[in-house]
Coordinates of C-alpha atoms in Angstrom, one line a residue:
X56 CA -19.5 140.9 -0.2
X57 CA -19.3 137.2 -1.2
X58 CA -16.1 135.4 -1.7
X59 CA -14.9 134.5 -5.2
X60 CA -12.3 132.1 -6.5
X61 CA -9.1 133.8 -7.7
X62 CA -9.4 132.6 -11.3
X63 CA -13.0 133.8 -11.3
X64 CA -11.9 137.3 -10.3
X65 CA -9.4 137.3 -13.1
X66 CA -12.1 136.6 -15.6
X67 CA -14.2 139.3 -14.1
X68 CA -12.6 142.7 -13.3
X69 CA -9.1 141.8 -11.9
X70 CA -6.3 142.7 -14.3
X71 CA -3.0 142.5 -12.4
X72 CA -1.7 141.5 -9.0
X73 CA 1.9 142.8 -8.9
X74 CA 4.6 142.5 -6.2
X75 CA 6.5 145.8 -5.7
X76 CA 9.6 146.4 -3.7
X77 CA 12.1 149.1 -2.8
X78 CA 15.1 149.4 -0.6
X79 CA 14.5 151.1 2.7
X80 CA 15.1 154.8 2.2
X81 CA 14.3 154.7 -1.5
X82 CA 11.3 156.5 -2.9
X83 CA 11.0 154.5 -6.1
X84 CA 9.1 151.2 -6.2
X85 CA 10.1 148.5 -8.6
X86 CA 8.1 145.6 -9.9
X87 CA 9.4 142.2 -8.9
X88 CA 10.2 139.7 -11.7
X89 CA 10.0 136.0 -12.1
X90 CA 12.0 133.6 -14.2
X91 CA 10.3 132.0 -17.2
X92 CA 11.3 130.4 -20.5
X93 CA 10.9 132.0 -23.9
X94 CA 9.5 130.2 -26.9
X95 CA 12.9 128.7 -27.6
X96 CA 13.3 127.3 -24.1
X97 CA 15.8 129.9 -23.0
X98 CA 15.6 131.5 -19.5
X99 CA 14.2 135.1 -19.4
X100 CA 12.1 137.1 -16.9
X101 CA 8.8 138.8 -16.8
X102 CA 6.9 140.9 -14.2
X103 CA 5.7 138.9 -11.3
X104 CA 2.0 139.0 -11.8
X105 CA 0.0 136.6 -9.7
X106 CA -2.8 136.5 -12.3
X107 CA -0.4 134.2 -14.2
X108 CA -0.2 131.8 -11.2
X109 CA -2.1 128.6 -10.7
X110 CA -4.4 128.6 -7.7
X111 CA -4.1 125.5 -5.4
X112 CA -6.9 123.6 -3.7
X113 CA -6.7 125.9 -0.7
X114 CA -7.2 129.1 -2.7
X115 CA -3.5 130.2 -2.7
X116 CA -1.5 131.3 -5.7
X117 CA 2.3 131.4 -5.4
X118 CA 5.1 132.5 -7.7
X119 CA 8.9 132.6 -7.3
X120 CA 10.6 136.0 -7.1
X121 CA 13.8 136.2 -9.1
X122 CA 16.4 137.7 -6.7
X123 CA 19.9 136.4 -7.8
X124 CA 21.6 138.9 -10.1
X125 CA 18.5 141.1 -10.1
X126 CA 18.0 142.4 -6.5
X127 CA 21.1 143.3 -4.4
X128 CA 21.1 142.2 -0.8
X129 CA 19.7 144.6 1.7
X130 CA 16.7 145.7 3.7
X131 CA 13.6 146.1 1.6
X132 CA 10.0 147.0 1.8
X133 CA 7.4 145.1 -0.2
X134 CA 3.7 145.4 -1.1
X135 CA 1.2 143.8 -3.4
X136 CA -1.0 146.0 -5.6
X137 CA -4.0 145.0 -7.6
X138 CA -5.6 146.8 -10.6
X139 CA -9.1 146.1 -11.9
X140 CA -11.0 147.2 -15.0
X141 CA -12.2 150.7 -14.5
X142 CA -15.8 151.3 -13.7
X143 CA -15.7 155.1 -14.2
X144 CA -16.0 155.9 -10.5
X145 CA -13.4 156.8 -7.9
X146 CA -9.9 155.3 -8.4
X147 CA -10.1 153.5 -5.1
X148 CA -12.7 151.3 -6.6
X149 CA -10.3 150.0 -9.2
X150 CA -7.2 149.3 -7.2
X151 CA -5.9 148.0 -3.9
X152 CA -2.6 148.1 -2.1
X153 CA -1.6 145.9 0.9
X154 CA 0.2 147.3 3.9
X155 CA 3.9 147.6 3.5
X156 CA 6.1 144.8 5.0
X157 CA 9.8 145.0 5.5
X158 CA 12.4 142.3 5.5
X159 CA 16.0 141.4 4.6
X160 CA 17.3 139.8 1.4
X161 CA 20.4 137.8 2.2
X162 CA 21.6 135.4 -0.4
X163 CA 25.2 134.9 1.0
X164 CA 25.7 131.6 2.7
X165 CA 27.6 131.5 6.0
X166 CA 31.2 130.3 5.6
X167 CA 33.5 128.6 8.1
X168 CA 35.6 131.1 10.0
X169 CA 39.1 129.9 10.9
X170 CA 40.0 126.3 11.9
X171 CA 37.9 123.9 13.9
X172 CA 38.5 124.1 17.7
X173 CA 40.5 122.8 19.5
X174 CA 43.5 123.7 17.4
X175 CA 45.3 120.4 17.4
X176 CA 45.5 117.2 15.4
X177 CA 44.0 114.9 18.0
X178 CA 40.8 115.0 20.1
X179 CA 39.6 112.9 22.9
X180 CA 36.3 110.9 22.8
X181 CA 33.7 113.1 24.4
X182 CA 35.6 116.3 23.7
X183 CA 33.7 119.1 22.2
X184 CA 34.5 120.3 18.6
X185 CA 33.5 123.8 17.7
X186 CA 33.0 125.2 14.2
X187 CA 32.8 129.0 14.0
X188 CA 31.1 130.8 11.0
X189 CA 31.2 134.2 9.5
X190 CA 27.7 135.3 10.5
X191 CA 25.0 134.3 13.0
X192 CA 23.2 131.1 12.3
X193 CA 19.6 129.9 12.5
X194 CA 19.9 128.2 15.9
X195 CA 16.2 127.7 16.7
X196 CA 15.1 124.2 17.4
X197 CA 14.4 122.0 15.7
X198 CA 17.7 122.6 13.9
X199 CA 17.4 123.2 10.2
X200 CA 20.9 122.0 9.3
X201 CA 22.4 118.5 8.8
X202 CA 25.5 117.3 10.7
X203 CA 27.4 114.1 10.1
X204 CA 30.6 112.6 11.4
X205 CA 32.3 109.8 9.5
X206 CA 35.2 107.9 11.1
X207 CA 37.5 106.6 8.4
X208 CA 38.3 103.0 8.3
X209 CA 35.3 102.0 10.4
X210 CA 31.6 101.6 9.9
X211 CA 30.8 104.5 12.2
X212 CA 28.7 107.2 10.8
X213 CA 27.0 109.6 13.2
X214 CA 24.1 111.8 12.1
X215 CA 22.9 114.8 14.0
X216 CA 20.5 112.6 16.1
X217 CA 23.5 110.6 17.3
X218 CA 25.5 113.6 18.3
X219 CA 25.1 116.1 21.1
X220 CA 24.8 119.4 19.3
X221 CA 24.8 123.0 20.5
X222 CA 24.1 126.0 18.2
X223 CA 24.8 129.5 19.5
X224 CA 25.2 132.7 17.5
X225 CA 28.0 132.0 15.0
X226 CA 29.1 128.6 16.3
X227 CA 28.1 125.0 16.1
X228 CA 29.6 122.7 18.8
X229 CA 29.2 118.9 19.0
X230 CA 30.4 115.7 20.4
X231 CA 29.5 112.0 20.0
X232 CA 26.6 111.1 22.2
X233 CA 28.1 108.6 24.7
X234 CA 24.8 106.7 25.0
X235 CA 24.9 105.5 21.3
X236 CA 27.5 102.9 22.1
X237 CA 31.0 103.2 20.6
X238 CA 33.9 100.7 20.6
X239 CA 36.7 103.0 21.7
X240 CA 39.4 100.6 20.5
X241 CA 38.0 100.8 16.9
X242 CA 38.1 104.6 16.7
X243 CA 41.3 105.4 18.6
X244 CA 43.8 107.0 16.3
X245 CA 41.4 107.2 13.4
X246 CA 40.9 110.2 11.2
X247 CA 37.4 111.5 10.7
X248 CA 35.4 113.9 8.5
X249 CA 32.7 116.3 9.5
X250 CA 29.9 117.6 7.2
X251 CA 27.7 120.5 8.2
X252 CA 24.9 121.9 6.1
X253 CA 23.5 119.8 3.3
X254 CA 24.3 116.1 3.7
X255 CA 23.0 113.9 0.9
X256 CA 21.0 114.7 -2.2
X257 CA 17.7 114.7 -0.3
X258 CA 18.8 117.2 2.3
X259 CA 16.5 120.1 3.2
X260 CA 19.2 121.8 5.2
X261 CA 19.0 125.5 5.7
X262 CA 21.8 126.8 7.9

């Protein structure tokens, strides 16, 4: 069998390439949907059929699966099924189904749980601050979240690379890296703000 470009297969026998899903334990498969605009420019949805996708230079075709307000959070199984123009022979010649994969759909972002530790109004330079969240975080390195500390009334702004950061389970702990050079007299008694997650409009943070 020779290899064929995706668009060439569509023009030949390939009719549909559909993404199907079902919640674990369910017998019924549903067809995934993707968001599009109607003729008036209003958002609507249609079946996620990869024959409508544009193939890139590497031969891949991708589309976005509409999940929000369509698919509840949970553990799901997915598969991709193709259908071709019938040749009049066995049905297996006209269709194909990939192996079933399982995964979790989780659209709820972690939220801060309780107050930042230690529970007092003042902290010492070099003392660890700990922020606890409502669910386990993605703590693999390199970290996928942004972290920034801004000390009010000064020019000090510390990004994640200028902080010593520890991420474990549901917590992020950090302190100012003493090797960056800080004038203690300028920051003593100052208030400060901490941002975790997306910092700035160009952030690619994924906590």
